[in-house]
Amino acid sequence: MPKSTAPTARAAKLRQLLNRAAHAYYVLDTPVMEDAVYDLLYQELLELETVTPALISVDSPTQRVGRQASEGFRRAEHRISMLSLNNVFDLEELQGWYEKLLRLLGRQADDLELVGELKVDGNALALSYERGVLVRGATRGDGSCGEDITDNVRTIATVPLRLHLDNPPDWIEVRGEAFIPNAAFAAINAERKRQNQTALANPRNACAGTLRQLDSKVVAERHLDFFAYTLHVPWEMSGRLQLAEQWQSLQQLEKLGFHVSPDRCLSANLDAIRDFYNYWQEQRKFLTYPTDGVVIKLNDLRCQEKAGFTQRFPRWAVALKYPAEEAPSQLLRLQVQVGRTGAVTPVAEFKPVALSGTSVSRATLHNADRLEELELHIGDTIIVRKAGEIIPEVVRVLEYLRPAGTSRASLPKHCPECASLLIREPGKAVTRCINNSCPAILRRAIQHWGSKKALDIAGLGSNLIEQLVDCGLVFSISDLYRLDRNSLISLDRMGAKSAVNLIAKLQASRAQPWHRQLYGLGIRHLGSVNARALAKAFSTFNNLVTVACLDPKAVTTIQGVGPEIAQSLHRWFTVPANSRLIADLHSLGLLVTKDDNEIGDFTEATAILSGKTFVLTGTLPTLSRARATELIENAGGQVTKDVSRRTNYLIVGNNAGSRLSKAQSLGTIILDEDGLRQLLAL
Ligand code: IVH
C-alpha cells in the first residue's frame, strides 16, 4: 500500500483508515474495506508499532480488546463457548495437525477417523430450541456473548421453527453457518447496480450485514440459507439420538429438519480427506453456495472430548483454507502489450502477491474501456483476482487509499514499439497498431509460427525472437528460413552448435503439413482444428486462397467453419502485404502441397475425443450449444442429452440444471467452456 516516508504520519493515517473501516463494519453495518485490505493495513500498523512502541496510541485499533457491539440487539450469552477454528494452508500443514492428534490420543497407526466438510463462507449462528421450538438465534460475537437476532433467523426458510423430533428434550442447540447463496448474492448486486449503489464486496460481509439488519423484512428479502454442522444435546439424549460420531450428528441434523451440506466425506485417515480437498478446489466453482476451504473434524465425539481445546480453538478440528483468489496489491506501472494482430492490451504491473497458490505481479486490463472504467492511478491500491486457471485480472480499485498527487493511467496515443499512431475503430473495444512491420507484431507473429500447434520449432524462444527482430535479421516469417550460421552466432548466447541446430529445426519445419502452416499464419479466429478442417476440404493452399477470396460463403460449407472465420480469411488473403508473404513462403517451399498425405496427422488429431460421450448443460459464455456440439462431433466425440454412467464429460455453463448434480453424484468429469476448449486444443 502507499506508504509515507514518516512513520508517525503513516501510523496516524493507518489508525484513521482502520478505525473508520471498523466503525463502518461493526456499527454502521456497511463495510467500506475488504477484510484482506483491513488485515494488511492492520499488520502494517502493528509492525510500525512493534519497531517504534512510542507510536502506540490509545485510539490505535491494535489496542482494542473485543469488538464493539451494535446497539439494537439484545445480548445473547452462550451456554457453551462458541469458538472458531485454527487454520492450516496446505496439505503438509494438515498432515502436521493430524500427526499431533495421533500423538495426543496415543495412536500408533493413522487410524483416526475424520469427517471432511466444506467450509461455508458465511456467519456462524447458534440456534437454541426449547422442547423442540426455536427460541433464540444468536451470532457468535466474542465467543461467550453474541447478539440475539432471533427475528432475523426466523426469516431463514431452511431453519426449522420446530424440530422434527418426538418428545424433544428441554434444550437442544444447533450450530451452523448462515450464508447467502451465490444466485441470491448475484441478484442483490444486480439490483444494487440498477439503483446505482456500490456492489457488495463478498457474500460473507453481505450475510453479516443482513443478519444484523434491524428490519427483519429486509433479511427475508435476501433469501439467506443455513447449513447445520454441530448438534449439542443433553447427555442423556445422545444415546437416544445415537450421537457417538460427527457423521451421525450430521445425519441426525438432517432428520431434525435442517439443511446440511451434502458435500461431505467420512474418511478412515487423511487419504480421502486429501482427495476431498483437491476435488472441491476445482469443483467448488460449480457449487451454489460460497466456500473458502474445508473443515476437518475427528469423527469420534469421545476422541473430540479427549483432544479438547486450546485457549482459542478446538484441537479436534481444523480449517484447511483454499489459496486466496483475491488480494490487494499496489499498482506500480501500466505496461502496454502489442499482440500479433496489433491489438494493444493494457497490462497492470503491481507488487507481487500470492494468489491461488502462485505469485502474481501482472494482470491484463483487457482494453481501453476497462482501463477507463477502473480509473486507475499509478500507486493505487488494487484488488487482484486469479481463480484457478483463470488469468489474473484487476477487479477494482480502492480509491480511498489513493495517494495524493498521482496521475491517471491511460493508453498511450502511439505504439510503444514503433511509434505509429494507435487506431481504435468506432464502436470497437480494441485499440490497434496497424503498422504491419511493427516489431512487436512481428515478434508475436514469429512466436506463433514456431508454436507447438503450428510449426513446432523447438529452440525458437522469445529471447531469441527478440534479438532476431531487434538486430534486423528477420523482417518477416519467411526471413527465418534465410538465416545462416554466421549471422546467428553473432547473437547473444548463441554458439555454433545451437546455430546449426536451429537452422536444422527450421529446415525440418518446412515438412510440416500445410494445415499447421496455415494455422501458423495467425489469421484471426482461425484455430488449429479449423485449419485442419480447411486442409481436408481443399486439396491445396492456393485452392483455399482462391475460394476464400472469390466466394467466402463457400468456405462456410465446411463443418466447423463459420462466417467469422470465412470473413477473416477473406480479409487476410486480400491484403497485398500478406499476398507478398505467401509468395515468399511459396518460393521457400512452404504452403505448397506435395502429396495428399500432408494432412496425415489429421485423422489422429480429430480422433482426440473418439469414443467419448458428452452432455452439455447451462449457457456457455461464448459457444452456442449447436457450435459446441459441432466441435465435439468434429473431434470424434458424441453429444447426448442426459447424464448417465456412460457420460465421460459434463460441460457446464451458467444456470446449469439438474444434470450438474447428477454428474456430481456419478463422479463424471465436469468442465467449463475453457476446459472444453483445452480438450479440443482450441
Ligand atoms: S465447525 C468449534 N464446520 O468457519 C468449531 N465451522 O473459520 C466450530 N465454518 O467459526 C466450527 N463451515 O463459522 C465448522 N463445516 C463447518 C464450517 C465452519 C464454515 C465457519 C465457522 C467457523 C469458521 C472458522
Tab-separated table of C-alpha atoms in Angstrom, residues 55-489:
chain	number	residue	atom	x	y	z
A	55	LEU	CA	3.806	5.262	18.104
A	56	ILE	CA	1.190	3.270	20.025
A	57	SER	CA	-1.742	5.483	20.945
A	58	VAL	CA	-4.874	4.685	22.926
A	59	ASP	CA	-7.022	5.025	19.836
A	60	SER	CA	-4.953	2.532	17.882
A	61	PRO	CA	-7.110	-0.373	16.680
A	62	THR	CA	-4.307	-2.674	17.858
A	63	GLN	CA	-5.198	-1.668	21.433
A	64	ARG	CA	-8.851	-2.580	21.134
A	65	VAL	CA	-9.944	-5.589	23.178
A	66	GLY	CA	-13.050	-7.382	21.906
A	67	ARG	CA	-15.472	-5.850	19.471
A	68	GLN	CA	-17.886	-3.027	19.792
A	69	ALA	CA	-21.429	-4.385	19.929
A	70	SER	CA	-24.021	-2.548	17.939
A	71	GLU	CA	-26.948	-1.158	19.840
A	72	GLY	CA	-30.305	-2.519	18.835
A	73	PHE	CA	-29.949	-6.230	19.611
A	74	ARG	CA	-30.127	-7.940	22.985
A	75	ARG	CA	-27.018	-9.675	24.272
A	76	ALA	CA	-27.020	-13.446	23.947
A	77	GLU	CA	-24.830	-15.350	26.413
A	78	HIS	CA	-23.629	-18.669	25.004
A	79	ARG	CA	-24.277	-21.694	27.176
A	80	ILE	CA	-21.286	-23.382	25.503
A	81	SER	CA	-18.443	-21.160	24.243
A	82	MET	CA	-18.605	-20.561	20.538
A	83	LEU	CA	-15.062	-20.984	19.355
A	84	SER	CA	-13.626	-20.543	15.926
A	85	LEU	CA	-11.213	-22.859	14.100
A	86	ASN	CA	-7.496	-22.784	13.647
A	87	ASN	CA	-6.411	-22.546	10.017
A	88	VAL	CA	-3.881	-24.515	8.022
A	89	PHE	CA	-2.999	-23.530	4.488
A	90	ASP	CA	-1.754	-26.657	2.766
A	91	LEU	CA	-1.861	-30.438	2.927
A	92	GLU	CA	1.538	-30.600	4.605
A	93	GLU	CA	0.352	-28.441	7.498
A	94	LEU	CA	-2.766	-30.589	7.689
A	95	GLN	CA	-0.559	-33.673	7.995
A	96	GLY	CA	1.226	-31.931	10.899
A	97	TRP	CA	-2.124	-31.297	12.617
A	98	TYR	CA	-3.145	-34.947	12.175
A	99	GLU	CA	0.150	-36.335	13.453
A	100	LYS	CA	-0.090	-34.150	16.536
A	101	LEU	CA	-3.571	-35.526	17.192
A	102	LEU	CA	-2.373	-39.103	16.761
A	103	ARG	CA	0.356	-38.460	19.336
A	104	LEU	CA	-2.031	-36.698	21.705
A	105	LEU	CA	-4.500	-39.575	21.592
A	106	GLY	CA	-1.753	-42.188	21.814
A	107	ARG	CA	-2.449	-43.789	18.433
A	108	GLN	CA	0.283	-45.719	16.663
A	109	ALA	CA	-1.168	-46.032	13.192
A	110	ASP	CA	-3.016	-43.385	11.239
A	111	ASP	CA	-6.356	-44.849	12.179
A	112	LEU	CA	-8.281	-41.855	13.479
A	113	GLU	CA	-11.491	-41.430	11.501
A	114	LEU	CA	-12.119	-37.962	10.126
A	115	VAL	CA	-15.047	-36.108	8.659
A	116	GLY	CA	-14.430	-33.624	5.848
A	117	GLU	CA	-16.961	-30.821	5.447
A	118	LEU	CA	-16.904	-27.821	3.184
A	119	LYS	CA	-16.139	-24.550	4.925
A	120	VAL	CA	-19.136	-22.446	4.085
A	121	ASP	CA	-18.230	-18.782	3.736
A	122	GLY	CA	-20.904	-17.215	5.893
A	123	ASN	CA	-21.522	-16.428	9.539
A	124	ALA	CA	-21.781	-18.836	12.462
A	125	LEU	CA	-25.106	-18.967	14.297
A	126	ALA	CA	-26.195	-20.749	17.481
A	127	LEU	CA	-29.843	-21.788	17.452
A	128	SER	CA	-31.467	-22.724	20.782
A	129	TYR	CA	-34.510	-24.971	20.853
A	130	GLU	CA	-36.588	-25.474	23.996
A	131	ARG	CA	-38.805	-28.501	23.944
A	132	GLY	CA	-38.265	-28.585	20.197
A	133	VAL	CA	-39.210	-24.957	19.488
A	134	LEU	CA	-36.803	-22.335	18.215
A	135	VAL	CA	-36.459	-19.766	20.998
A	136	ARG	CA	-33.260	-17.965	20.114
A	137	GLY	CA	-30.884	-17.385	17.249
A	138	ALA	CA	-27.582	-15.762	18.173
A	139	THR	CA	-24.398	-14.610	16.449
A	140	ARG	CA	-21.029	-15.693	17.780
A	141	GLY	CA	-19.922	-12.237	18.986
A	142	ASP	CA	-16.816	-12.652	21.122
A	143	GLY	CA	-17.477	-16.366	21.643
A	144	SER	CA	-19.043	-16.094	25.079
A	145	CYS	CA	-21.643	-13.492	24.225
A	146	GLY	CA	-23.197	-12.641	20.867
A	147	GLU	CA	-26.303	-10.807	19.689
A	148	ASP	CA	-29.833	-12.115	19.853
A	149	ILE	CA	-31.049	-11.938	16.243
A	150	THR	CA	-33.959	-14.372	16.596
A	151	ASP	CA	-36.402	-12.369	14.452
A	152	ASN	CA	-33.945	-12.338	11.614
A	153	VAL	CA	-33.110	-16.033	11.974
A	154	ARG	CA	-36.799	-16.885	11.736
A	155	THR	CA	-36.834	-15.466	8.205
A	156	ILE	CA	-34.362	-18.129	7.032
A	157	ALA	CA	-36.648	-20.617	5.374
A	158	THR	CA	-34.365	-23.611	5.965
A	159	VAL	CA	-34.166	-23.097	9.744
A	160	PRO	CA	-36.921	-25.246	11.289
A	161	LEU	CA	-39.038	-23.332	13.790
A	162	ARG	CA	-39.916	-26.679	15.384
A	163	LEU	CA	-37.630	-29.704	15.344
A	164	HIS	CA	-38.807	-32.865	13.627
A	165	LEU	CA	-38.495	-34.888	16.838
A	166	ASP	CA	-40.976	-36.595	19.137
A	167	ASN	CA	-40.562	-35.917	22.839
A	168	PRO	CA	-37.911	-33.271	22.414
A	169	PRO	CA	-35.672	-32.534	25.403
A	170	ASP	CA	-35.702	-29.248	27.353
A	171	TRP	CA	-32.965	-27.826	25.186
A	172	ILE	CA	-31.029	-28.571	22.067
A	173	GLU	CA	-28.526	-26.261	20.472
A	174	VAL	CA	-27.712	-26.414	16.796
A	175	ARG	CA	-24.800	-24.547	15.301
A	176	GLY	CA	-24.050	-23.901	11.725
A	177	GLU	CA	-23.417	-21.305	9.087
A	178	ALA	CA	-25.864	-18.780	7.690
A	179	PHE	CA	-24.931	-17.765	4.157
A	180	ILE	CA	-26.168	-16.030	1.058
A	181	PRO	CA	-26.432	-18.488	-1.839
A	182	ASN	CA	-24.448	-17.398	-4.896
A	183	ALA	CA	-27.529	-16.744	-7.009
A	184	ALA	CA	-29.110	-14.576	-4.281
A	185	PHE	CA	-25.832	-12.650	-3.895
A	186	ALA	CA	-25.649	-12.020	-7.640
A	187	ALA	CA	-29.288	-10.848	-7.627
A	188	ILE	CA	-28.624	-8.452	-4.724
A	189	ASN	CA	-25.689	-6.911	-6.556
A	190	ALA	CA	-27.600	-6.687	-9.830
A	191	GLU	CA	-30.348	-4.800	-8.013
A	192	ARG	CA	-27.810	-2.514	-6.319
A	193	LYS	CA	-26.232	-1.793	-9.684
A	194	ARG	CA	-29.665	-0.923	-11.097
A	195	GLN	CA	-30.075	1.538	-8.271
A	196	ASN	CA	-26.597	2.977	-8.785
A	197	GLN	CA	-25.364	1.638	-5.452
A	198	THR	CA	-21.886	0.142	-4.987
A	199	ALA	CA	-21.690	-3.643	-5.224
A	200	LEU	CA	-21.340	-5.658	-2.000
A	201	ALA	CA	-17.774	-6.914	-1.895
A	202	ASN	CA	-18.279	-10.511	-0.783
A	203	PRO	CA	-21.091	-12.827	0.308
A	204	ARG	CA	-19.771	-13.204	3.882
A	205	ASN	CA	-19.829	-9.483	4.604
A	206	ALA	CA	-23.170	-9.223	2.875
A	207	CYS	CA	-24.516	-12.025	5.070
A	208	ALA	CA	-23.159	-10.462	8.276
A	209	GLY	CA	-24.709	-7.131	7.341
A	210	THR	CA	-28.012	-8.805	6.551
A	211	LEU	CA	-28.158	-10.774	9.810
A	212	ARG	CA	-27.730	-7.581	11.788
A	213	GLN	CA	-30.440	-5.649	9.968
A	214	LEU	CA	-32.889	-4.172	12.421
A	215	ASP	CA	-35.741	-4.700	9.963
A	216	SER	CA	-36.288	-8.425	9.513
A	217	LYS	CA	-38.313	-7.810	6.337
A	218	VAL	CA	-35.043	-6.806	4.654
A	219	VAL	CA	-33.488	-10.049	5.879
A	220	ALA	CA	-36.331	-12.063	4.409
A	221	GLU	CA	-35.774	-10.437	1.004
A	222	ARG	CA	-32.147	-11.543	0.948
A	223	HIS	CA	-33.013	-15.274	0.876
A	224	LEU	CA	-30.377	-16.453	3.349
A	225	ASP	CA	-29.790	-20.149	3.847
A	226	PHE	CA	-28.344	-22.102	6.766
A	227	PHE	CA	-26.226	-25.279	6.882
A	228	ALA	CA	-26.159	-27.009	10.262
A	229	TYR	CA	-22.930	-28.748	11.343
A	230	THR	CA	-22.924	-29.095	15.145
A	231	LEU	CA	-25.540	-30.648	17.405
A	232	HIS	CA	-25.433	-30.127	21.183
A	233	VAL	CA	-27.928	-32.168	23.176
A	234	PRO	CA	-28.231	-33.019	26.898
A	235	TRP	CA	-26.053	-36.068	27.533
A	236	GLU	CA	-28.997	-38.367	28.251
A	237	MET	CA	-30.227	-37.654	24.710
A	238	SER	CA	-27.025	-38.672	22.942
A	239	GLY	CA	-27.831	-42.351	23.362
A	240	ARG	CA	-31.354	-41.925	22.041
A	241	LEU	CA	-30.180	-39.995	19.008
A	242	GLN	CA	-27.179	-42.306	18.554
A	243	LEU	CA	-24.715	-39.477	18.712
A	244	ALA	CA	-21.301	-41.018	19.086
A	245	GLU	CA	-19.869	-39.575	15.906
A	246	GLN	CA	-19.838	-36.281	13.979
A	247	TRP	CA	-21.017	-38.186	10.903
A	248	GLN	CA	-24.079	-39.372	12.851
A	249	SER	CA	-24.665	-35.811	14.097
A	250	LEU	CA	-24.851	-34.571	10.524
A	251	GLN	CA	-27.334	-37.323	9.626
A	252	GLN	CA	-29.349	-36.584	12.752
A	253	LEU	CA	-29.397	-32.854	11.946
A	254	GLU	CA	-30.942	-33.724	8.584
A	255	LYS	CA	-33.578	-35.810	10.363
A	256	LEU	CA	-34.306	-32.920	12.718
A	257	GLY	CA	-35.237	-30.863	9.664
A	258	PHE	CA	-32.037	-28.933	8.956
A	259	HIS	CA	-30.317	-28.249	5.718
A	260	VAL	CA	-26.897	-29.967	5.952
A	261	SER	CA	-24.322	-29.579	3.211
A	262	PRO	CA	-24.462	-32.777	1.128
A	263	ASP	CA	-20.823	-32.246	0.183
A	264	ARG	CA	-19.013	-34.112	2.940
A	265	CYS	CA	-16.913	-37.225	3.406
A	266	LEU	CA	-16.104	-39.799	6.043
A	267	SER	CA	-12.504	-40.940	5.914
A	268	ALA	CA	-10.523	-43.650	7.765
A	269	ASN	CA	-7.482	-41.356	7.811
A	270	LEU	CA	-6.117	-38.374	5.894
A	271	ASP	CA	-6.151	-40.070	2.465
A	272	ALA	CA	-9.761	-39.466	1.448
A	273	ILE	CA	-9.610	-36.007	3.050
A	274	ARG	CA	-6.807	-35.060	0.645
A	275	ASP	CA	-8.917	-36.216	-2.314
A	276	PHE	CA	-11.914	-34.347	-0.915
A	277	TYR	CA	-9.873	-31.135	-0.621
A	278	ASN	CA	-8.371	-31.486	-4.120
A	279	TYR	CA	-11.686	-32.360	-5.712
A	280	TRP	CA	-13.518	-29.341	-4.277
A	281	GLN	CA	-10.681	-26.959	-5.008
A	282	GLU	CA	-11.614	-27.380	-8.675
A	283	GLN	CA	-15.299	-28.119	-8.402
A	284	ARG	CA	-16.368	-25.530	-5.846
A	285	LYS	CA	-16.901	-23.013	-8.621
A	286	PHE	CA	-19.950	-25.064	-9.603
A	287	LEU	CA	-21.464	-25.036	-6.108
A	288	THR	CA	-24.498	-22.892	-5.406
A	289	TYR	CA	-23.050	-21.599	-2.117
A	290	PRO	CA	-19.793	-19.817	-1.256
A	291	THR	CA	-16.919	-21.832	0.243
A	292	ASP	CA	-13.380	-20.897	1.197
A	293	GLY	CA	-11.912	-24.188	2.344
A	294	VAL	CA	-12.670	-27.497	4.017
A	295	VAL	CA	-13.150	-28.247	7.706
A	296	ILE	CA	-11.684	-31.476	9.025
A	297	LYS	CA	-13.051	-32.913	12.268
A	298	LEU	CA	-12.370	-36.007	14.326
A	299	ASN	CA	-15.339	-38.271	13.774
A	300	ASP	CA	-15.446	-39.918	17.201
A	301	LEU	CA	-17.057	-37.484	19.657
A	302	ARG	CA	-15.327	-39.142	22.627
A	303	CYS	CA	-11.971	-38.585	20.919
A	304	GLN	CA	-13.010	-34.965	20.324
A	305	GLU	CA	-13.609	-34.605	24.043
A	306	LYS	CA	-10.240	-36.181	24.855
A	307	ALA	CA	-8.399	-33.890	22.435
A	308	GLY	CA	-10.111	-30.857	23.930
A	309	PHE	CA	-9.373	-27.197	23.225
A	310	THR	CA	-6.513	-24.756	23.295
A	311	GLN	CA	-7.230	-21.242	24.561
A	312	ARG	CA	-8.994	-20.312	21.341
A	313	PHE	CA	-9.574	-23.330	19.165
A	314	PRO	CA	-10.641	-26.962	19.312
A	315	ARG	CA	-7.738	-29.379	18.826
A	316	TRP	CA	-10.093	-31.862	17.199
A	317	ALA	CA	-10.939	-29.753	14.171
A	318	VAL	CA	-9.096	-27.528	11.766
A	319	ALA	CA	-9.897	-25.423	8.703
A	320	LEU	CA	-7.833	-26.017	5.558
A	321	LYS	CA	-8.260	-22.870	3.531
A	322	TYR	CA	-8.125	-22.714	-0.253
A	323	PRO	CA	-5.457	-20.314	-1.514
A	324	ALA	CA	-6.766	-16.771	-1.793
A	325	GLU	CA	-8.212	-15.866	-5.161
A	326	GLU	CA	-8.351	-12.151	-4.482
A	327	ALA	CA	-5.782	-9.975	-2.781
A	328	PRO	CA	-4.834	-6.320	-2.538
A	329	SER	CA	-1.653	-5.021	-4.123
A	330	GLN	CA	-0.196	-1.711	-5.255
A	331	LEU	CA	-0.121	-0.654	-8.895
A	332	LEU	CA	3.456	0.079	-9.916
A	333	ARG	CA	3.062	0.915	-13.605
A	334	LEU	CA	0.923	0.419	-16.654
A	335	GLN	CA	2.505	-1.570	-19.457
A	336	VAL	CA	1.193	-1.862	-22.966
A	337	GLN	CA	1.436	-5.097	-24.931
A	338	VAL	CA	1.088	-5.309	-28.689
A	339	GLY	CA	-0.254	-8.677	-29.826
A	340	ARG	CA	0.319	-10.411	-33.146
A	341	THR	CA	-2.841	-8.909	-34.624
A	342	GLY	CA	-1.688	-5.464	-33.497
A	343	ALA	CA	-4.240	-5.419	-30.669
A	344	VAL	CA	-2.980	-3.258	-27.842
A	345	THR	CA	-3.614	-4.576	-24.341
A	346	PRO	CA	-3.003	-2.526	-21.220
A	347	VAL	CA	-1.312	-4.624	-18.538
A	348	ALA	CA	-1.130	-3.646	-14.865
A	349	GLU	CA	2.174	-4.324	-13.118
A	350	PHE	CA	1.890	-4.450	-9.354
A	351	LYS	CA	3.732	-5.611	-6.225
A	352	PRO	CA	3.819	-9.439	-6.263
A	353	VAL	CA	1.007	-11.135	-4.315
A	354	ALA	CA	0.268	-14.804	-3.609
A	355	LEU	CA	-2.940	-15.823	-5.384
A	356	SER	CA	-4.412	-19.304	-5.846
A	357	GLY	CA	-1.051	-20.711	-4.841
A	358	THR	CA	1.135	-18.688	-7.251
A	359	SER	CA	2.929	-15.353	-7.089
A	360	VAL	CA	1.308	-12.841	-9.418
A	361	SER	CA	2.639	-9.417	-10.425
A	362	ARG	CA	0.935	-8.666	-13.773
A	363	ALA	CA	-2.670	-8.691	-14.832
A	364	THR	CA	-4.430	-7.839	-18.034
A	365	LEU	CA	-6.763	-4.871	-18.144
A	366	HIS	CA	-8.244	-6.166	-21.423
A	367	ASN	CA	-8.834	-2.905	-23.294
A	368	ALA	CA	-9.122	0.874	-23.131
A	369	ASP	CA	-12.752	0.702	-21.928
A	370	ARG	CA	-11.848	-1.391	-18.937
A	371	LEU	CA	-8.969	0.935	-18.167
A	372	GLU	CA	-11.328	3.930	-18.282
A	373	GLU	CA	-13.890	2.141	-16.142
A	374	LEU	CA	-11.346	1.352	-13.405
A	375	GLU	CA	-9.954	4.909	-13.358
A	376	LEU	CA	-6.566	3.550	-12.335
A	377	HIS	CA	-3.875	5.827	-10.935
A	378	ILE	CA	-0.248	4.765	-10.529
A	379	GLY	CA	0.265	3.962	-6.826
A	380	ASP	CA	-3.374	2.888	-6.383
A	381	THR	CA	-4.266	0.004	-4.130
A	382	ILE	CA	-5.982	-2.513	-6.353
A	383	ILE	CA	-7.747	-5.816	-5.790
A	384	VAL	CA	-6.337	-8.532	-7.991
A	385	ARG	CA	-8.091	-11.798	-8.721
A	386	LYS	CA	-6.940	-15.149	-10.022
A	387	ALA	CA	-9.384	-18.007	-9.753
A	388	GLY	CA	-7.780	-21.346	-10.563
A	389	GLU	CA	-6.796	-21.415	-14.213
A	390	ILE	CA	-8.224	-18.018	-14.954
A	391	ILE	CA	-5.710	-15.372	-15.956
A	392	PRO	CA	-5.168	-12.707	-13.299
A	393	GLU	CA	-7.242	-9.552	-13.556
A	394	VAL	CA	-7.684	-6.299	-11.705
A	395	VAL	CA	-11.133	-6.397	-10.155
A	396	ARG	CA	-11.412	-2.994	-8.540
A	397	VAL	CA	-9.557	-0.012	-7.200
A	398	LEU	CA	-9.675	1.209	-3.611
A	399	GLU	CA	-9.979	4.901	-4.273
A	400	TYR	CA	-9.981	5.805	-0.594
A	401	LEU	CA	-6.360	4.604	-0.362
A	402	ARG	CA	-5.189	6.654	-3.364
A	403	PRO	CA	-2.015	8.618	-2.508
A	404	ALA	CA	-2.158	12.358	-3.169
A	405	GLY	CA	-0.783	13.805	-6.418
A	406	THR	CA	-0.985	10.625	-8.510
A	407	SER	CA	-1.642	10.612	-12.217
A	408	ARG	CA	-4.332	8.721	-14.087
A	409	ALA	CA	-3.131	5.717	-16.104
A	410	SER	CA	-4.252	5.720	-19.726
A	411	LEU	CA	-3.331	4.079	-23.025
A	412	PRO	CA	-0.609	5.902	-24.965
A	413	LYS	CA	-1.566	7.574	-28.260
A	414	HIS	CA	1.343	5.946	-30.087
A	415	CYS	CA	2.550	2.367	-30.286
A	416	PRO	CA	5.270	1.885	-27.657
A	417	GLU	CA	7.192	-0.308	-30.124
A	418	CYS	CA	7.099	1.565	-33.443
A	419	ALA	CA	5.624	4.965	-32.500
A	420	SER	CA	2.806	4.695	-35.112
A	421	LEU	CA	-0.470	6.314	-34.167
A	422	LEU	CA	-2.726	3.757	-32.460
A	423	ILE	CA	-6.159	3.341	-34.031
A	424	ARG	CA	-9.459	2.448	-32.435
A	425	GLU	CA	-12.303	1.775	-34.837
A	426	PRO	CA	-15.577	3.398	-33.792
A	427	GLY	CA	-17.732	1.026	-31.781
A	428	LYS	CA	-14.861	-1.454	-31.214
A	429	ALA	CA	-13.252	-2.144	-27.860
A	430	VAL	CA	-9.832	-2.957	-29.305
A	431	THR	CA	-7.139	-0.373	-29.984
A	432	ARG	CA	-4.607	-1.461	-32.612
A	433	CYS	CA	-1.240	-0.720	-34.049
A	434	ILE	CA	-1.858	-1.089	-37.779
A	435	ASN	CA	1.762	-0.883	-38.862
A	436	ASN	CA	2.396	-4.338	-40.351
A	437	SER	CA	6.116	-4.041	-39.817
A	438	CYS	CA	5.767	-3.072	-36.143
A	439	PRO	CA	8.453	-5.141	-34.369
A	440	ALA	CA	6.007	-6.107	-31.599
A	441	ILE	CA	3.562	-7.592	-34.113
A	442	LEU	CA	6.383	-9.303	-35.933
A	443	ARG	CA	7.787	-10.834	-32.722
A	444	ARG	CA	4.375	-12.249	-31.824
A	445	ALA	CA	3.767	-13.490	-35.359
A	446	ILE	CA	7.076	-15.377	-35.304
A	447	GLN	CA	6.343	-16.753	-31.863
A	448	HIS	CA	3.011	-18.072	-33.132
A	449	TRP	CA	4.589	-19.533	-36.283
A	450	GLY	CA	7.058	-21.516	-34.169
A	451	SER	CA	4.500	-22.555	-31.509
A	452	LYS	CA	3.648	-26.189	-30.771
A	453	LYS	CA	0.396	-26.385	-32.690
A	454	ALA	CA	1.858	-24.513	-35.648
A	455	LEU	CA	5.336	-25.326	-36.992
A	456	ASP	CA	6.580	-26.580	-33.615
A	457	ILE	CA	10.104	-25.156	-33.875
A	458	ALA	CA	11.883	-26.026	-30.637
A	459	GLY	CA	14.595	-23.520	-29.746
A	460	LEU	CA	12.797	-20.521	-31.238
A	461	GLY	CA	12.196	-18.898	-27.857
A	462	SER	CA	11.039	-15.372	-27.088
A	463	ASN	CA	14.556	-14.126	-26.197
A	464	LEU	CA	15.951	-15.289	-29.499
A	465	ILE	CA	12.997	-13.862	-31.440
A	466	GLU	CA	13.520	-10.518	-29.748
A	467	GLN	CA	17.156	-10.473	-30.815
A	468	LEU	CA	16.376	-11.589	-34.369
A	469	VAL	CA	13.884	-8.754	-34.786
A	470	ASP	CA	15.859	-6.111	-32.910
A	471	CYS	CA	19.112	-6.828	-34.812
A	472	GLY	CA	17.255	-6.598	-38.116
A	473	LEU	CA	17.972	-10.225	-39.092
A	474	VAL	CA	14.303	-11.017	-39.546
A	475	PHE	CA	11.626	-8.751	-41.043
A	476	SER	CA	9.040	-11.451	-41.759
A	477	ILE	CA	8.305	-15.113	-41.053
A	478	SER	CA	9.956	-16.080	-44.328
A	479	ASP	CA	13.267	-14.470	-43.255
A	480	LEU	CA	13.568	-17.231	-40.653
A	481	TYR	CA	14.350	-19.644	-43.478
A	482	ARG	CA	17.146	-17.415	-44.792
A	483	LEU	CA	19.077	-17.307	-41.507
A	484	ASP	CA	22.607	-18.643	-41.785
A	485	ARG	CA	25.099	-19.881	-39.253
A	486	ASN	CA	27.259	-16.752	-39.321
A	487	SER	CA	24.527	-14.258	-38.650
A	488	LEU	CA	23.105	-16.464	-35.883
A	489	ILE	CA	26.370	-16.815	-33.979
